[in-house]
Amino acid sequence: MASARFLFCAALLAAPAWAQPRPGMDFSHHDWQLVCDNTRTCRAAGYAPDDGQDGATVLLTRAAGPMQPVTGELQVGGDEPASADDLHLLIDDRDLGALAGSDTQGRHPLSARHLAALLAALVRDSDIQVADRTGRRWALSDQGAAAVLLKMDEYQGRLQTPGALVRKGARAETSVLAALPLPVVVAATVLPTRADDAALGQSATLRAALRATLDTDPGECDRFDTSADQPLQVERLDAHRLLVAAPCWMGAYNSGDAYWVVNDRPPFAPRLVTYDGTGHDAGQIIASQKGRGIGDCWGYSSWHWNGEGFVPTSSYQTGLCRGEPGGFWELPRLVTDLRGGG
């Protein structure tokens, strides 16, 4: 097991074939990253050069479908607070005027004028900065932007259309791929755990059945065997099925538990949900992993019990690891309309 095991959405992608729906895609190049969700909405995030500290970051969002506009928002990082109500966008030392005021999270929505100038600058070699009234400046990198925006156009079917961001053309806007529907997941209510359910946590027969489902790579879930003296976590789902969890792996700053759905009596017929769980409650499993030790980028996934299995219900990351605790943005790969539960 690598000491820094962490792949954004790896927990989701490890889910078995019966767990639907499927996530979107992600792509990164230099200082820019693209994440598109399963409805084909895409979000492109750009950062400062190098490590991004004391730099600006921007998020460009575009829904799928013909004639959809791009929206943008910008924030600045660093230990010292900015003069938040008097930030100006500068491109090649040309002052394009003050940004709109920020929200409670320090994010400034980009006006149509600022957004158009920024999009034009990103696909050429440009010097992009944000400055406050004290003269302090925050850089925004254009390195990787053209590749990321081209990938966004490609994923949304916009290449060679008038609305393309990079390769514009005369292909009809009506040819752009339509948005995919938001999947509906109906969560089922779980039953209270019974006293005799917990006793199964000591069952050698159940542990052997679980062990048989693990990857043949002994490093994939090495804590399962080393924690054999600890009882399995067992909670009831419905009249005949249980959720079982056991320690799976541990790295330098992340760990993961394996989760299975099993019958409440032999044959247990375990179905593995994930190796990467970090918690569960009332029919929900979550996975929360950070990209590096200082916690400036994270990945999150969740699954909900729908009465038959655990279905992926969300997956998102907070962008590139660029010095901001918790990360700058929320970039989903999987979104659903979650209903029911309780």
Short mmCIF file of C-alpha atoms in Angstrom, two decimals:
data_model
loop_
_atom_site.label_atom_id
_atom_site.label_comp_id
_atom_site.label_asym_id
_atom_site.label_seq_id
_atom_site.Cartn_x
_atom_site.Cartn_y
_atom_site.Cartn_z
CA MET A 1 0.00 0.00 0.00
CA ALA A 2 1.43 3.35 -1.00
CA SER A 3 1.93 5.60 2.02
CA ALA A 4 -0.02 8.40 0.33
CA ARG A 5 -2.86 6.44 -1.18
CA PHE A 6 -5.21 9.01 -2.66
CA LEU A 7 -6.92 9.21 -6.01
CA PHE A 8 -9.82 11.61 -6.36
CA CYS A 9 -12.95 9.50 -6.85
CA ALA A 10 -10.98 6.25 -6.54
CA ALA A 11 -13.48 5.08 -3.96
CA LEU A 12 -16.34 5.65 -6.36
CA LEU A 13 -14.61 3.95 -9.26
CA ALA A 14 -13.92 0.91 -7.10
CA ALA A 15 -17.65 0.34 -6.64
CA PRO A 16 -19.03 -2.88 -8.15
CA ALA A 17 -20.81 -3.01 -11.49
CA TRP A 18 -24.27 -3.11 -9.91
CA ALA A 19 -23.69 0.30 -8.34
CA GLN A 20 -24.99 3.00 -10.70
CA PRO A 21 -24.88 5.80 -11.89
CA ARG A 22 -21.44 6.40 -13.41
CA PRO A 23 -19.35 9.54 -12.83
CA GLY A 24 -18.05 12.06 -15.36
CA MET A 25 -14.38 12.81 -16.08
CA ASP A 26 -11.40 14.87 -15.00
CA PHE A 27 -8.29 16.18 -16.73
CA SER A 28 -5.44 18.45 -15.66
CA HIS A 29 -2.54 20.17 -17.36
CA HIS A 30 0.04 22.40 -15.67
CA ASP A 31 -1.86 24.93 -13.48
CA TRP A 32 -5.36 24.09 -14.72
CA GLN A 33 -7.83 21.30 -14.01
CA LEU A 34 -11.12 20.24 -15.59
CA VAL A 35 -13.80 18.18 -13.87
CA CYS A 36 -17.05 17.33 -15.65
CA ASP A 37 -19.95 15.66 -13.90
CA ASN A 38 -22.35 13.00 -15.13
CA THR A 39 -24.80 15.58 -16.53
CA ARG A 40 -21.96 16.96 -18.73
CA THR A 41 -21.66 20.18 -16.72
CA CYS A 42 -17.97 21.09 -16.69
CA ARG A 43 -15.90 23.15 -14.29
CA ALA A 44 -12.40 24.39 -15.11
CA ALA A 45 -10.24 25.69 -12.28
CA GLY A 46 -7.05 27.68 -12.79
CA TYR A 47 -4.45 28.62 -10.21
CA ALA A 48 -1.37 30.72 -9.69
CA PRO A 49 1.95 29.63 -11.15
CA ASP A 50 4.00 27.11 -9.19
CA ASP A 51 2.50 26.36 -5.78
CA GLY A 52 -0.34 28.86 -5.97
CA GLN A 53 0.34 30.52 -2.62
CA ASP A 54 -0.46 34.23 -2.56
CA GLY A 55 -2.05 33.75 -5.95
CA ALA A 56 -5.44 34.05 -7.60
CA THR A 57 -7.66 31.18 -8.64
CA VAL A 58 -10.62 31.17 -11.00
CA LEU A 59 -13.47 28.73 -11.59
CA LEU A 60 -15.19 28.61 -14.98
CA THR A 61 -18.47 26.68 -15.14
CA ARG A 62 -20.50 25.69 -18.18
CA ALA A 63 -23.61 23.53 -18.31
CA ALA A 64 -24.08 21.13 -21.20
CA GLY A 65 -26.23 21.88 -24.22
CA PRO A 66 -26.46 24.43 -27.03
CA MET A 67 -26.13 28.15 -26.27
CA GLN A 68 -25.04 27.63 -22.68
CA PRO A 69 -22.96 30.51 -21.28
CA VAL A 70 -19.75 30.29 -19.28
CA THR A 71 -19.84 31.75 -15.77
CA GLY A 72 -16.81 32.60 -13.69
CA GLU A 73 -15.77 33.43 -10.17
CA LEU A 74 -12.42 34.38 -8.71
CA GLN A 75 -10.76 34.39 -5.32
CA VAL A 76 -7.33 35.16 -3.98
CA GLY A 77 -5.24 33.13 -1.54
CA GLY A 78 -2.50 33.78 0.95
CA ASP A 79 -2.02 34.35 4.66
CA GLU A 80 -2.72 38.07 4.56
CA PRO A 81 -6.30 39.17 3.77
CA ALA A 82 -6.90 41.18 0.61
CA SER A 83 -8.71 44.48 0.40
CA ALA A 84 -11.64 42.40 -0.70
CA ASP A 85 -13.93 45.17 -1.88
CA ASP A 86 -11.38 46.81 -4.16
CA LEU A 87 -9.81 44.10 -6.32
CA HIS A 88 -9.03 44.83 -9.97
CA LEU A 89 -8.36 42.42 -12.84
CA LEU A 90 -5.22 43.22 -14.84
CA ILE A 91 -4.33 41.55 -18.14
CA ASP A 92 -0.95 42.43 -19.64
CA ASP A 93 -0.87 45.38 -17.20
CA ARG A 94 -4.14 46.74 -18.55
CA ASP A 95 -6.55 47.49 -15.70
CA LEU A 96 -9.97 46.11 -16.59
CA GLY A 97 -11.65 47.63 -13.58
CA ALA A 98 -12.88 46.53 -10.19
CA LEU A 99 -14.27 43.07 -9.60
CA ALA A 100 -17.72 42.66 -8.12
CA GLY A 101 -17.91 42.32 -4.35
CA SER A 102 -17.24 38.93 -2.82
CA ASP A 103 -19.63 36.51 -1.14
CA THR A 104 -19.13 35.16 2.37
CA GLN A 105 -16.50 32.72 1.05
CA GLY A 106 -14.43 35.44 -0.60
CA ARG A 107 -15.49 34.55 -4.14
CA HIS A 108 -15.98 37.35 -6.66
CA PRO A 109 -18.39 36.72 -9.57
CA LEU A 110 -16.90 37.77 -12.90
CA SER A 111 -18.84 40.29 -14.99
CA ALA A 112 -19.43 39.62 -18.68
CA ARG A 113 -16.66 42.11 -19.51
CA HIS A 114 -14.13 40.55 -17.15
CA LEU A 115 -15.04 37.04 -18.26
CA ALA A 116 -14.69 37.80 -21.98
CA ALA A 117 -11.29 39.40 -21.44
CA LEU A 118 -10.12 36.52 -19.29
CA LEU A 119 -11.24 33.83 -21.75
CA ALA A 120 -9.42 35.61 -24.56
CA ALA A 121 -6.26 35.92 -22.46
CA LEU A 122 -6.22 32.27 -21.37
CA VAL A 123 -5.74 30.90 -24.88
CA ARG A 124 -2.67 33.01 -25.58
CA ASP A 125 0.47 33.88 -23.67
CA SER A 126 -0.77 36.47 -21.17
CA ASP A 127 0.15 38.07 -17.88
CA ILE A 128 -2.95 37.84 -15.66
CA GLN A 129 -3.02 39.40 -12.22
CA VAL A 130 -5.38 40.69 -9.57
CA ALA A 131 -4.42 43.79 -7.59
CA ASP A 132 -5.88 45.60 -4.59
CA ARG A 133 -5.76 49.28 -3.71
CA THR A 134 -2.54 48.83 -1.72
CA GLY A 135 -0.68 47.61 -4.80
CA ARG A 136 -0.53 44.01 -3.67
CA ARG A 137 -0.85 41.56 -6.56
CA TRP A 138 -1.94 37.95 -7.04
CA ALA A 139 -0.96 36.06 -10.21
CA LEU A 140 -3.19 33.73 -12.22
CA SER A 141 -1.45 31.26 -14.52
CA ASP A 142 -2.49 30.67 -18.13
CA GLN A 143 -0.29 27.55 -18.34
CA GLY A 144 -2.52 24.60 -19.20
CA ALA A 145 -5.64 26.71 -19.72
CA ALA A 146 -5.88 26.23 -23.49
CA ALA A 147 -5.60 22.45 -23.16
CA VAL A 148 -8.20 22.34 -20.41
CA LEU A 149 -10.68 24.57 -22.26
CA LEU A 150 -10.18 22.52 -25.41
CA LYS A 151 -10.94 19.36 -23.44
CA MET A 152 -14.08 21.02 -22.08
CA ASP A 153 -15.24 21.85 -25.61
CA GLU A 154 -14.50 18.30 -26.73
CA TYR A 155 -16.34 16.67 -23.81
CA GLN A 156 -19.41 18.85 -24.35
CA GLY A 157 -19.38 18.40 -28.14
CA ARG A 158 -18.64 22.08 -28.90
CA LEU A 159 -15.59 21.76 -31.16
CA GLN A 160 -15.88 23.84 -34.36
CA THR A 161 -19.11 25.53 -33.18
CA PRO A 162 -19.53 29.30 -32.67
CA GLY A 163 -19.70 28.75 -28.91
CA ALA A 164 -16.43 26.81 -28.64
CA LEU A 165 -13.87 28.37 -26.33
CA VAL A 166 -10.77 27.34 -28.28
CA ARG A 167 -11.54 25.94 -31.75
CA LYS A 168 -14.47 27.94 -33.05
CA GLY A 169 -16.14 27.04 -36.33
CA ALA A 170 -19.33 27.06 -38.33
CA ARG A 171 -20.74 23.73 -37.17
CA ALA A 172 -24.33 24.24 -36.00
CA GLU A 173 -24.82 25.05 -32.34
CA THR A 174 -27.69 22.55 -32.34
CA SER A 175 -25.10 19.78 -32.76
CA VAL A 176 -23.75 20.40 -29.25
CA LEU A 177 -24.38 17.46 -26.93
CA ALA A 178 -27.44 17.85 -24.73
CA ALA A 179 -27.27 17.73 -20.96
CA LEU A 180 -27.76 14.29 -19.46
CA PRO A 181 -30.57 13.91 -16.92
CA LEU A 182 -29.83 14.11 -13.23
CA PRO A 183 -30.10 10.54 -11.91
CA VAL A 184 -32.70 9.98 -9.21
CA VAL A 185 -31.64 7.82 -6.27
CA VAL A 186 -34.30 6.82 -3.75
CA ALA A 187 -32.68 6.01 -0.43
CA ALA A 188 -34.33 3.33 1.69
CA THR A 189 -34.79 3.55 5.44
CA VAL A 190 -32.63 1.06 7.33
CA LEU A 191 -33.84 -1.04 10.25
CA PRO A 192 -32.41 -0.82 13.79
CA THR A 193 -29.48 -3.11 14.48
CA ARG A 194 -30.36 -6.13 16.62
CA ALA A 195 -28.33 -7.44 19.54
CA ASP A 196 -27.50 -10.67 17.74
CA ASP A 197 -26.26 -8.73 14.68
CA ALA A 198 -23.26 -7.46 16.63
CA ALA A 199 -22.39 -11.04 17.60
CA LEU A 200 -21.66 -11.76 13.94
CA GLY A 201 -18.70 -9.45 14.25
CA GLN A 202 -16.84 -12.36 15.87
CA SER A 203 -17.83 -14.91 13.21
CA ALA A 204 -14.86 -16.68 11.60
CA THR A 205 -17.15 -17.90 8.83
CA LEU A 206 -18.21 -14.35 7.95
CA ARG A 207 -14.62 -13.10 8.06
CA ALA A 208 -13.52 -15.87 5.71
CA ALA A 209 -16.32 -14.98 3.28
CA LEU A 210 -15.27 -11.34 3.33
CA ARG A 211 -11.61 -12.25 2.83
CA ALA A 212 -12.48 -14.14 -0.32
CA THR A 213 -13.79 -10.93 -1.95
CA LEU A 214 -10.60 -8.93 -1.46
CA ASP A 215 -8.22 -8.09 -4.24
CA THR A 216 -5.50 -10.66 -4.88
CA ASP A 217 -2.94 -7.91 -4.25
CA PRO A 218 -2.11 -8.43 -0.55
CA GLY A 219 -1.30 -4.73 -0.20
CA GLU A 220 -4.74 -3.54 -1.31
CA CYS A 221 -6.40 -4.26 2.03
CA ASP A 222 -3.59 -5.35 4.34
CA ARG A 223 -5.23 -4.15 7.55
CA PHE A 224 -8.05 -6.66 7.14
CA ASP A 225 -5.73 -9.48 8.19
CA THR A 226 -3.70 -7.53 10.74
CA SER A 227 -6.92 -6.47 12.52
CA ALA A 228 -8.31 -10.01 12.72
CA ASP A 229 -8.42 -9.79 16.53
CA GLN A 230 -10.90 -6.90 16.31
CA PRO A 231 -14.61 -7.59 15.81
CA LEU A 232 -16.17 -6.61 12.50
CA GLN A 233 -18.58 -3.67 12.56
CA VAL A 234 -22.07 -4.98 11.80
CA GLU A 235 -25.24 -2.95 11.30
CA ARG A 236 -28.61 -3.99 9.97
CA LEU A 237 -29.99 -2.74 6.66
CA ASP A 238 -33.27 -4.62 6.22
CA ALA A 239 -34.96 -7.84 7.32
CA HIS A 240 -32.34 -10.05 5.68
CA ARG A 241 -29.21 -7.99 4.98
CA LEU A 242 -26.43 -6.33 6.96
CA LEU A 243 -23.69 -3.77 6.41
CA VAL A 244 -20.28 -5.01 7.57
CA ALA A 245 -17.11 -2.90 7.86
CA ALA A 246 -13.49 -3.72 8.65
CA PRO A 247 -10.19 -1.78 8.59
CA CYS A 248 -8.63 -2.05 5.14
CA TRP A 249 -5.59 0.19 4.64
CA MET A 250 -3.65 3.05 6.19
CA GLY A 251 -1.27 5.52 4.57
CA ALA A 252 0.72 8.48 5.82
CA TYR A 253 -2.34 10.71 6.27
CA ASN A 254 -5.35 8.72 5.05
CA SER A 255 -7.00 5.43 5.90
CA GLY A 256 -9.88 3.44 4.52
CA ASP A 257 -12.31 0.79 5.69
CA ALA A 258 -13.83 -1.90 3.51
CA TYR A 259 -17.63 -2.15 3.43
CA TRP A 260 -19.76 -5.09 2.35
CA VAL A 261 -23.45 -5.93 2.08
CA VAL A 262 -24.03 -9.47 3.39
CA ASN A 263 -26.89 -11.81 4.15
CA ASP A 264 -27.63 -12.00 7.86
CA ARG A 265 -27.00 -15.76 7.92
CA PRO A 266 -24.90 -18.23 5.91
CA PRO A 267 -24.32 -18.24 3.03
CA PHE A 268 -23.32 -14.61 3.64
CA ALA A 269 -22.70 -13.88 -0.09
CA PRO A 270 -20.82 -10.61 0.60
CA ARG A 271 -20.86 -7.82 -1.98
CA LEU A 272 -17.99 -5.36 -1.66
CA VAL A 273 -18.99 -1.68 -1.83
CA THR A 274 -15.63 0.08 -1.38
CA TYR A 275 -12.15 -0.22 0.11
CA ASP A 276 -12.02 3.49 0.95
CA GLY A 277 -14.85 4.24 3.39
CA THR A 278 -14.25 6.58 6.28
CA GLY A 279 -17.66 6.55 7.95
CA HIS A 280 -21.27 5.41 7.73
CA ASP A 281 -24.61 6.29 9.26
CA ALA A 282 -28.26 5.43 8.61
CA GLY A 283 -27.72 3.81 5.22
CA GLN A 284 -25.01 6.17 3.99
CA ILE A 285 -21.31 5.40 3.47
CA ILE A 286 -18.85 8.23 2.98
CA ALA A 287 -15.21 8.39 1.87
CA SER A 288 -13.15 11.48 2.64
CA GLN A 289 -9.47 11.51 1.67
CA LYS A 290 -6.96 14.32 1.42
CA GLY A 291 -4.49 14.68 -1.41
CA ARG A 292 -1.50 15.51 0.77
CA GLY A 293 -0.67 15.95 4.41
CA ILE A 294 -1.42 19.66 4.77
CA GLY A 295 -4.99 19.06 3.61
CA ASP A 296 -5.16 21.66 0.84
CA CYS A 297 -7.04 19.32 -1.50
CA TRP A 298 -9.65 16.67 -0.72
CA GLY A 299 -11.79 14.09 -2.44
CA TYR A 300 -15.23 13.01 -1.22
CA SER A 301 -17.62 10.24 -2.24
CA SER A 302 -20.89 8.92 -0.84
CA TRP A 303 -23.15 5.92 -1.33
CA HIS A 304 -26.73 5.39 -0.15
CA TRP A 305 -28.67 2.21 0.48
CA ASN A 306 -31.59 1.95 -1.96
CA GLY A 307 -33.03 -1.31 -0.67
CA GLU A 308 -30.97 -3.49 -3.02
CA GLY A 309 -27.43 -2.15 -2.79
CA PHE A 310 -25.32 0.91 -2.07
CA VAL A 311 -25.57 3.33 -4.98
CA PRO A 312 -23.02 6.11 -5.54
CA THR A 313 -24.76 9.42 -4.85
CA SER A 314 -21.99 12.02 -4.94
CA SER A 315 -18.34 12.44 -5.77
CA TYR A 316 -16.38 15.67 -5.80
CA GLN A 317 -12.94 17.08 -5.19
CA THR A 318 -11.68 20.48 -4.10
CA GLY A 319 -9.21 21.06 -6.93
CA LEU A 320 -5.43 21.03 -7.23
CA CYS A 321 -3.29 21.02 -4.08
CA ARG A 322 -2.41 24.70 -3.97
CA GLY A 323 -1.90 25.78 -0.38
CA GLU A 324 -5.45 26.63 0.71
CA PRO A 325 -6.65 24.52 3.70
CA GLY A 326 -9.60 22.47 2.52
CA GLY A 327 -9.06 23.49 -1.10
CA PHE A 328 -10.51 26.36 -3.11
CA TRP A 329 -13.44 24.89 -5.08
CA GLU A 330 -15.99 22.09 -5.16
CA LEU A 331 -15.64 20.16 -8.43
CA PRO A 332 -18.21 17.35 -8.75
CA ARG A 333 -17.83 14.28 -10.93
CA LEU A 334 -21.07 12.69 -9.79
CA VAL A 335 -24.31 14.45 -8.85
CA THR A 336 -27.70 12.87 -8.15
CA ASP A 337 -31.19 13.78 -7.05
CA LEU A 338 -31.25 12.01 -3.69
CA ARG A 339 -34.66 11.31 -2.25
CA GLY A 340 -36.12 9.39 0.66
CA GLY A 341 -34.12 7.80 3.46
CA GLY A 342 -34.34 8.80 7.05
#
